[in-house]
Amino acid sequence: MNKYLNDVVKEIKPSGIRRFFDLSLGATDAIPLSVGEPDFDTPKHIAQKGIEAIENGNTFYTPNAGLLELRKEISKFVKRKYDCDYNEEEILVTLGGSEAIDLSFRVLLNPGDEVIMTNPGYVSYEPNVKLVGGVPVFVDIKEKNNFKIDPEDLEKVITDKTKMLVMNYPNNPTGAIMEKEDLEKIAKIVIKHDLIVVSDEIYSELTYKGKHVSLASIEGMKNHVVLINGFSKSFAMTGWRLGYVCADKDIIKQMIKVHQYTAICVSTISQFAGIEALKNGDDDIEKMKEQYVIRRKYLLQRFKDMGLDCYVPYGAFYCFVNISKFGLSSEEFALRLVFEGKVIVIPGTAFGSKGEGFLRVSYAYSIEDLKEGMDRFERFIQTL
Ligand code: PMP
């Protein structure tokens, strides 16, 4: 059957996260601290609006761009939360942030265009860029810089073929954030080289130091940013597959064409639930965040007590803990931790070569699971 397959697709490797899950499938007695999704149920009043949509017969296609009411709520939400100005014609409702990422590359890249992304970084950017013939170029982000993009390092990898920068803060896998003054330095470079930035801000509601600052709100940046966000992380709605992209209306117009031919529209039921989330979901975000704050503190304290260096993450729900002192590769460490220690975490290398020496530990788990996981982790490192 291979002869029928597309050459580019054949070359793409399965996600390192998926691969690691498959490897650890046999370990049914292991406790997972590996998944990047909230453990909370979707808040009841939000789910209820989805149920009502079905009961009221709201089960037909919506406009390709998404329900007007939802786009209006998104417009208000990004203004209220991040001081970003996008009207309903500058917003497209997508199948999670994932489709928004894919659409950004499809609509903006030509074959041969170079796209700068971080190493380590979220797993979907590199393959999606390759699928449209773009060329991924990596800028290393380092623990000593708190995993922020260093402006000098960024300048070094820019060539005359660079068209795009992909940014993701709060960051998966490191939990890093970039603050206003950090973003302003990047913005200067972006404007100087006339780049477009795909800014994946899916974890924007999960910051533990001040409020999230959107790259799109930095002066002079609106025309250089494609802003991606969604409901999965903020509202515990991963399975609803609901996200959005905000950008100049010329970009959105092109995105709507691709979206129309591939998806038509996002599930109508999910869109109705999304309206409720944006209108009345602020308290839910706060309640979940309170729990993440407690868990994050607990995890950091446990690592500290074990004598492990854990860089202090100010966003998302991940700790990126340095295990290089044990002399094992991240993958070896993580595999032995599954089979001997009975805890599943993700090796840093699943996110790129520069994740070597690190593990991504998710705290989107109950405090009881975290406690048990950390007790086991501690016993395991004592055997090394
Ligand atoms: N971006 C990042 C950085 C993520 O971690 C995820 C989910 N793991 C996504 C995008 C996609 O999320 P969704 O499609 O569920 O909105």
Coordinates of C-alpha atoms and ligand atoms in Angstrom, one line a residue:
M1 CA 0.0 0.0 0.0
N2 CA 3.0 2.3 0.5
K3 CA 3.1 3.1 -3.1
Y4 CA -0.1 5.1 -2.8
L5 CA 1.0 7.2 0.1
N6 CA 2.0 10.8 0.0
D7 CA 5.8 11.3 0.3
V8 CA 5.7 14.2 2.8
V9 CA 3.2 12.4 5.0
K10 CA 5.3 9.2 5.0
E11 CA 8.3 11.1 6.3
I12 CA 6.4 12.7 9.2
K13 CA 7.0 10.9 12.5
P14 CA 4.2 10.2 14.9
S15 CA 4.0 12.6 17.9
G16 CA 6.7 11.8 20.5
I17 CA 3.9 12.0 23.1
R18 CA 1.9 9.4 21.3
R19 CA 4.9 7.2 20.8
F20 CA 5.7 7.4 24.5
F21 CA 2.1 6.5 25.4
D22 CA 2.2 3.5 23.2
L23 CA 5.5 2.4 24.7
S24 CA 4.0 2.6 28.2
L25 CA 0.7 0.9 27.3
G26 CA 1.6 -2.3 29.2
A27 CA 2.0 -0.4 32.4
T28 CA -1.6 -0.4 33.6
D29 CA -0.6 -0.1 37.2
A30 CA 1.4 3.1 36.6
I31 CA 0.0 6.5 37.6
P32 CA -0.2 9.0 34.7
L33 CA 1.1 12.5 35.2
S34 CA 1.5 12.9 31.5
V35 CA -1.7 14.2 29.9
G36 CA -2.0 17.8 28.8
E37 CA -5.7 18.2 29.4
P38 CA -7.7 19.5 32.5
D39 CA -9.0 16.7 34.7
F40 CA -12.1 18.8 35.5
D41 CA -15.5 18.1 33.9
T42 CA -16.8 20.8 31.6
P43 CA -18.7 23.2 34.0
K44 CA -22.3 22.1 34.2
H45 CA -24.0 25.3 33.0
I46 CA -21.7 25.3 29.9
A47 CA -22.5 21.6 29.1
Q48 CA -26.2 22.3 29.7
K49 CA -26.2 24.8 26.8
G50 CA -24.9 22.0 24.5
I51 CA -27.7 19.7 25.7
E52 CA -30.2 22.5 25.1
A53 CA -28.9 23.1 21.6
I54 CA -29.7 19.4 20.8
E55 CA -33.1 19.5 22.5
N56 CA -34.0 22.8 20.8
G57 CA -33.2 21.4 17.4
N58 CA -30.1 23.6 16.9
T59 CA -28.4 20.8 15.1
F60 CA -27.9 22.3 11.6
Y61 CA -24.8 23.8 10.0
T62 CA -23.8 27.2 11.2
P63 CA -22.1 29.9 9.0
N64 CA -18.6 28.7 8.0
A65 CA -17.0 31.3 10.2
G66 CA -19.0 30.2 13.2
L67 CA -22.2 31.6 14.9
L68 CA -22.2 35.4 14.8
E69 CA -23.2 35.5 18.4
L70 CA -20.2 33.3 19.3
R71 CA -17.8 35.5 17.3
K72 CA -19.2 38.6 19.0
E73 CA -18.6 37.0 22.4
I74 CA -15.0 36.0 21.3
S75 CA -14.5 39.6 20.2
K76 CA -15.6 40.9 23.6
F77 CA -13.6 38.2 25.5
V78 CA -10.3 39.0 23.8
K79 CA -10.9 42.7 24.4
R80 CA -11.9 42.4 28.0
K81 CA -9.1 39.9 28.9
Y82 CA -6.2 40.9 26.7
D83 CA -7.1 44.3 25.3
C84 CA -7.0 42.9 21.7
D85 CA -9.2 44.5 19.1
Y86 CA -10.8 42.0 16.7
N87 CA -14.3 42.4 15.3
E88 CA -16.4 39.5 14.2
E89 CA -15.0 39.6 10.6
E90 CA -11.6 39.1 12.0
I91 CA -12.5 35.9 13.9
L92 CA -13.0 32.3 12.7
V93 CA -14.3 29.5 14.9
T94 CA -12.2 26.4 14.5
L95 CA -12.0 22.7 15.5
G96 CA -9.9 23.5 18.5
G97 CA -6.7 25.5 18.5
S98 CA -5.3 22.6 16.4
E99 CA -7.2 23.5 13.2
A100 CA -6.4 27.1 13.7
I101 CA -2.7 26.2 13.7
D102 CA -3.0 24.1 10.6
L103 CA -5.0 26.8 8.8
S104 CA -2.4 29.4 9.6
F105 CA 0.3 27.5 7.9
R106 CA -1.9 26.5 4.9
V107 CA -3.0 30.0 4.3
L108 CA 0.2 31.9 4.9
L109 CA 3.1 29.7 3.7
N110 CA 4.4 29.0 0.3
P111 CA 6.8 26.0 -0.3
G112 CA 10.3 27.0 0.8
D113 CA 9.2 29.6 3.3
E114 CA 11.1 29.3 6.6
V115 CA 9.2 29.2 9.8
I116 CA 11.0 29.7 13.1
M117 CA 9.7 27.8 16.1
T118 CA 11.1 27.0 19.5
N119 CA 13.1 23.9 20.5
P120 CA 11.6 22.4 22.7
G121 CA 8.1 23.3 21.5
Y122 CA 4.6 22.0 21.1
V123 CA 4.5 18.9 18.9
S124 CA 2.2 20.0 16.1
Y125 CA 4.0 22.9 14.6
E126 CA 6.8 21.2 12.8
P127 CA 4.8 18.5 11.0
N128 CA 2.0 21.0 10.0
V129 CA 4.6 23.3 8.5
K130 CA 6.2 20.4 6.6
L131 CA 2.8 19.3 5.3
V132 CA 2.5 22.6 3.3
G133 CA 6.2 22.6 2.1
G134 CA 7.4 25.1 4.7
V135 CA 10.8 24.7 6.2
P136 CA 10.9 24.5 10.1
V137 CA 13.9 26.4 11.6
F138 CA 14.5 26.2 15.4
V139 CA 15.4 28.7 18.0
D140 CA 16.6 27.1 21.2
I141 CA 15.0 28.2 24.4
K142 CA 17.0 27.6 27.5
E143 CA 16.4 27.0 31.2
K144 CA 18.9 29.8 32.1
N145 CA 16.7 32.2 30.2
N146 CA 13.5 30.9 31.8
F147 CA 12.7 29.3 28.5
K148 CA 11.8 32.6 26.9
I149 CA 12.8 33.4 23.4
D150 CA 16.1 35.3 23.5
P151 CA 16.0 38.2 21.0
E152 CA 19.7 37.6 20.0
D153 CA 19.1 33.9 19.4
L154 CA 16.1 34.8 17.3
E155 CA 18.0 37.3 15.2
K156 CA 20.6 34.7 14.5
V157 CA 18.2 32.2 12.8
I158 CA 16.4 34.8 10.6
T159 CA 17.4 34.6 6.9
D160 CA 15.9 36.2 3.8
K161 CA 13.6 33.2 3.5
T162 CA 12.1 33.6 7.0
K163 CA 8.4 34.4 6.8
M164 CA 7.0 33.4 10.1
L165 CA 7.6 32.9 13.7
V166 CA 5.5 30.6 15.8
M167 CA 5.2 31.5 19.5
N168 CA 3.5 29.7 22.3
Y169 CA 3.4 31.5 25.7
P170 CA 2.3 30.3 28.2
N171 CA 4.4 27.5 26.9
N172 CA 3.9 23.8 26.4
P173 CA 6.1 21.9 27.5
T174 CA 8.0 24.2 29.8
G175 CA 5.3 26.3 31.5
A176 CA 7.2 29.4 30.7
I177 CA 5.6 32.8 30.1
M178 CA 6.8 35.9 28.4
E179 CA 6.0 39.2 30.0
K180 CA 5.2 42.5 28.3
E181 CA 8.8 43.7 28.2
D182 CA 10.0 40.3 26.8
L183 CA 7.3 40.5 24.1
E184 CA 8.2 44.1 23.2
K185 CA 11.8 43.0 22.4
I186 CA 10.5 40.2 20.1
A187 CA 8.0 42.6 18.5
K188 CA 10.8 45.0 17.5
I189 CA 12.5 42.1 15.6
V190 CA 9.3 41.0 14.0
I191 CA 8.5 44.4 12.7
K192 CA 12.1 45.0 11.5
H193 CA 12.1 41.9 9.4
D194 CA 8.4 42.2 8.5
L195 CA 7.5 38.7 9.8
I196 CA 4.1 37.2 10.6
V197 CA 3.7 35.6 14.0
V198 CA 1.4 32.7 14.8
S199 CA 0.9 33.2 18.5
D200 CA -0.7 30.2 20.1
E201 CA -2.0 31.5 23.4
I202 CA -4.2 28.5 24.2
Y203 CA -3.0 28.6 27.9
S204 CA -3.6 32.3 28.3
E205 CA -6.0 31.9 31.2
L206 CA -3.5 29.8 33.1
T207 CA -0.8 32.2 34.4
Y208 CA 0.4 32.4 37.9
K209 CA 2.2 35.7 37.8
G210 CA 0.2 38.7 36.8
K211 CA -2.2 38.7 33.9
H212 CA -1.4 37.1 30.5
V213 CA -0.2 39.6 27.9
S214 CA -1.1 38.9 24.4
L215 CA 1.5 39.5 21.6
A216 CA -1.4 41.0 19.6
S217 CA -1.8 43.8 22.2
I218 CA 1.8 45.0 21.9
E219 CA 2.0 48.3 20.0
G220 CA 2.3 47.9 16.2
M221 CA 1.8 44.1 16.3
K222 CA -1.8 43.6 15.3
N223 CA -0.9 43.4 11.6
H224 CA 1.9 41.0 12.4
V225 CA -0.1 38.5 14.5
V226 CA -2.4 35.5 13.9
L227 CA -3.8 34.9 17.4
I228 CA -4.9 31.4 18.3
N229 CA -6.9 30.5 21.3
G230 CA -9.6 28.1 22.4
F231 CA -11.8 26.5 25.0
S232 CA -9.9 23.3 25.7
K233 CA -7.7 24.5 28.5
S234 CA -9.5 27.5 29.9
F235 CA -12.9 25.9 30.2
A236 CA -12.0 22.2 30.4
M237 CA -13.6 21.5 27.0
T238 CA -11.0 19.4 25.2
G239 CA -13.6 17.0 23.7
W240 CA -15.9 19.8 22.4
R241 CA -13.2 20.7 19.8
L242 CA -13.7 24.4 20.0
G243 CA -11.1 27.0 19.3
Y244 CA -10.7 30.2 17.3
V245 CA -8.3 32.3 15.3
C246 CA -8.2 36.1 15.2
A247 CA -6.4 37.9 12.4
D248 CA -6.7 40.6 9.7
K249 CA -9.9 40.0 7.7
D250 CA -8.0 39.3 4.5
I251 CA -6.3 36.3 6.3
I252 CA -9.5 35.2 7.9
K253 CA -11.3 35.3 4.5
Q254 CA -8.7 32.9 3.0
M255 CA -8.9 30.7 6.1
I256 CA -12.7 30.5 5.8
K257 CA -12.3 29.1 2.3
V258 CA -10.1 26.2 3.5
H259 CA -12.2 25.6 6.5
Q260 CA -15.3 25.6 4.4
Y261 CA -13.9 22.9 2.1
T262 CA -12.5 20.8 4.9
A263 CA -14.8 21.2 7.8
I264 CA -17.8 23.4 6.8
C265 CA -18.2 24.5 10.4
V266 CA -17.5 23.5 13.9
S267 CA -20.1 21.4 15.7
T268 CA -23.1 23.6 16.3
I269 CA -23.7 22.1 19.7
S270 CA -20.2 23.0 20.8
Q271 CA -20.6 26.6 19.5
F272 CA -23.7 27.1 21.7
A273 CA -21.8 25.8 24.7
G274 CA -18.9 28.2 23.8
I275 CA -21.2 31.2 23.9
E276 CA -22.2 30.3 27.5
A277 CA -18.6 29.7 28.5
L278 CA -17.6 33.2 27.3
K279 CA -20.6 34.9 28.8
N280 CA -20.7 33.2 32.2
G281 CA -17.5 31.2 32.6
D282 CA -15.1 33.5 34.4
D283 CA -15.8 32.0 37.8
D284 CA -15.2 28.5 36.5
I285 CA -11.8 29.6 35.2
E286 CA -10.9 31.0 38.6
K287 CA -12.1 27.9 40.5
M288 CA -10.0 25.6 38.3
K289 CA -7.0 28.0 38.5
E290 CA -7.2 27.9 42.3
Q291 CA -6.7 24.2 42.1
Y292 CA -3.8 24.5 39.7
V293 CA -2.1 27.0 42.0
I294 CA -2.2 24.5 44.9
R295 CA -1.0 21.6 42.7
R296 CA 1.8 23.6 41.1
K297 CA 3.0 24.7 44.6
Y298 CA 2.9 21.1 45.8
L299 CA 4.8 19.7 42.9
L300 CA 7.5 22.3 43.0
Q301 CA 7.9 21.7 46.8
R302 CA 8.2 18.0 46.3
F303 CA 10.9 18.4 43.6
K304 CA 12.7 20.8 45.8
D305 CA 12.6 18.4 48.7
M306 CA 14.0 15.7 46.5
G307 CA 16.9 17.9 45.6
L308 CA 15.8 18.3 42.0
D309 CA 16.2 21.5 40.1
C310 CA 12.8 22.5 38.8
Y311 CA 12.7 25.7 36.9
V312 CA 9.7 27.7 38.3
P313 CA 6.9 27.7 35.6
Y314 CA 4.5 30.6 35.6
G315 CA 2.0 29.3 33.1
A316 CA 0.0 26.3 31.7
F317 CA -0.1 23.2 33.9
Y318 CA 3.4 21.6 33.4
C319 CA 6.6 21.4 35.3
F320 CA 9.7 20.9 33.2
V321 CA 12.0 19.2 35.7
N322 CA 15.8 18.9 35.1
I323 CA 16.9 15.3 35.6
S324 CA 20.3 15.5 33.8
K325 CA 22.2 14.9 37.0
F326 CA 21.1 11.2 36.9
G327 CA 23.1 10.6 33.8
L328 CA 20.2 8.9 32.0
S329 CA 18.7 10.3 28.8
S330 CA 15.2 11.7 29.2
E331 CA 13.7 8.8 27.3
E332 CA 15.6 6.1 29.4
F333 CA 14.7 7.9 32.6
A334 CA 11.0 8.2 31.6
L335 CA 10.8 4.5 30.5
R336 CA 12.4 3.2 33.6
L337 CA 10.1 5.5 35.7
V338 CA 7.1 3.8 34.0
F339 CA 8.2 0.3 34.4
E340 CA 10.1 0.4 37.7
G341 CA 8.7 3.5 39.4
K342 CA 5.1 3.2 38.0
V343 CA 4.7 6.8 37.1
I344 CA 4.1 8.1 33.5
V345 CA 5.6 11.4 32.5
I346 CA 6.8 12.6 29.1
P347 CA 10.5 12.8 28.2
G348 CA 11.5 16.3 27.3
T349 CA 12.8 15.0 23.9
A350 CA 9.3 14.4 22.8
F351 CA 9.2 18.2 22.3
G352 CA 12.6 18.5 20.5
S353 CA 16.2 17.7 20.9
K354 CA 16.7 20.5 23.4
G355 CA 14.3 18.9 25.8
E356 CA 17.1 16.4 26.6
G357 CA 17.7 16.3 30.3
F358 CA 14.1 17.2 31.2
L359 CA 10.8 15.6 31.9
R360 CA 7.4 17.2 31.4
V361 CA 5.2 16.5 34.4
S362 CA 1.6 17.6 34.1
Y363 CA -0.3 18.8 37.2
A364 CA -3.7 18.6 35.5
Y365 CA -4.3 15.8 38.1
S366 CA -5.9 15.6 41.5
I367 CA -3.7 16.4 44.5
E368 CA -4.1 12.7 45.6
D369 CA -2.7 11.5 42.3
L370 CA 0.1 14.0 42.4
K371 CA 1.0 12.9 46.0
E372 CA 1.0 9.2 45.0
G373 CA 3.0 10.0 41.8
M374 CA 5.5 12.1 43.7
D375 CA 5.9 9.4 46.4
R376 CA 6.7 6.9 43.7
F377 CA 8.9 9.3 41.9
E378 CA 10.9 9.8 45.1
R379 CA 11.3 6.1 45.7
F380 CA 12.4 5.6 42.1
I381 CA 15.2 8.2 42.2
Q382 CA 16.5 6.7 45.4
T383 CA 17.3 3.5 43.3
L384 CA 19.3 5.4 40.8
Ligands
PMP1 N1 -1.5 24.4 21.3 C1 -0.9 23.9 22.4 C2 0.4 24.5 22.9 C3 -1.4 22.8 23.1 O1 -0.8 22.3 24.1 C4 -2.6 22.2 22.6 C5 -3.2 21.0 23.2 N2 -2.4 20.1 23.7 C6 -3.2 22.8 21.4 C7 -2.6 23.9 20.8 C8 -4.4 22.2 20.8 O2 -5.5 22.3 21.6 P1 -7.0 22.1 21.1 O3 -7.0 21.7 19.6 O4 -7.7 21.1 22.0 O5 -7.6 23.5 21.2

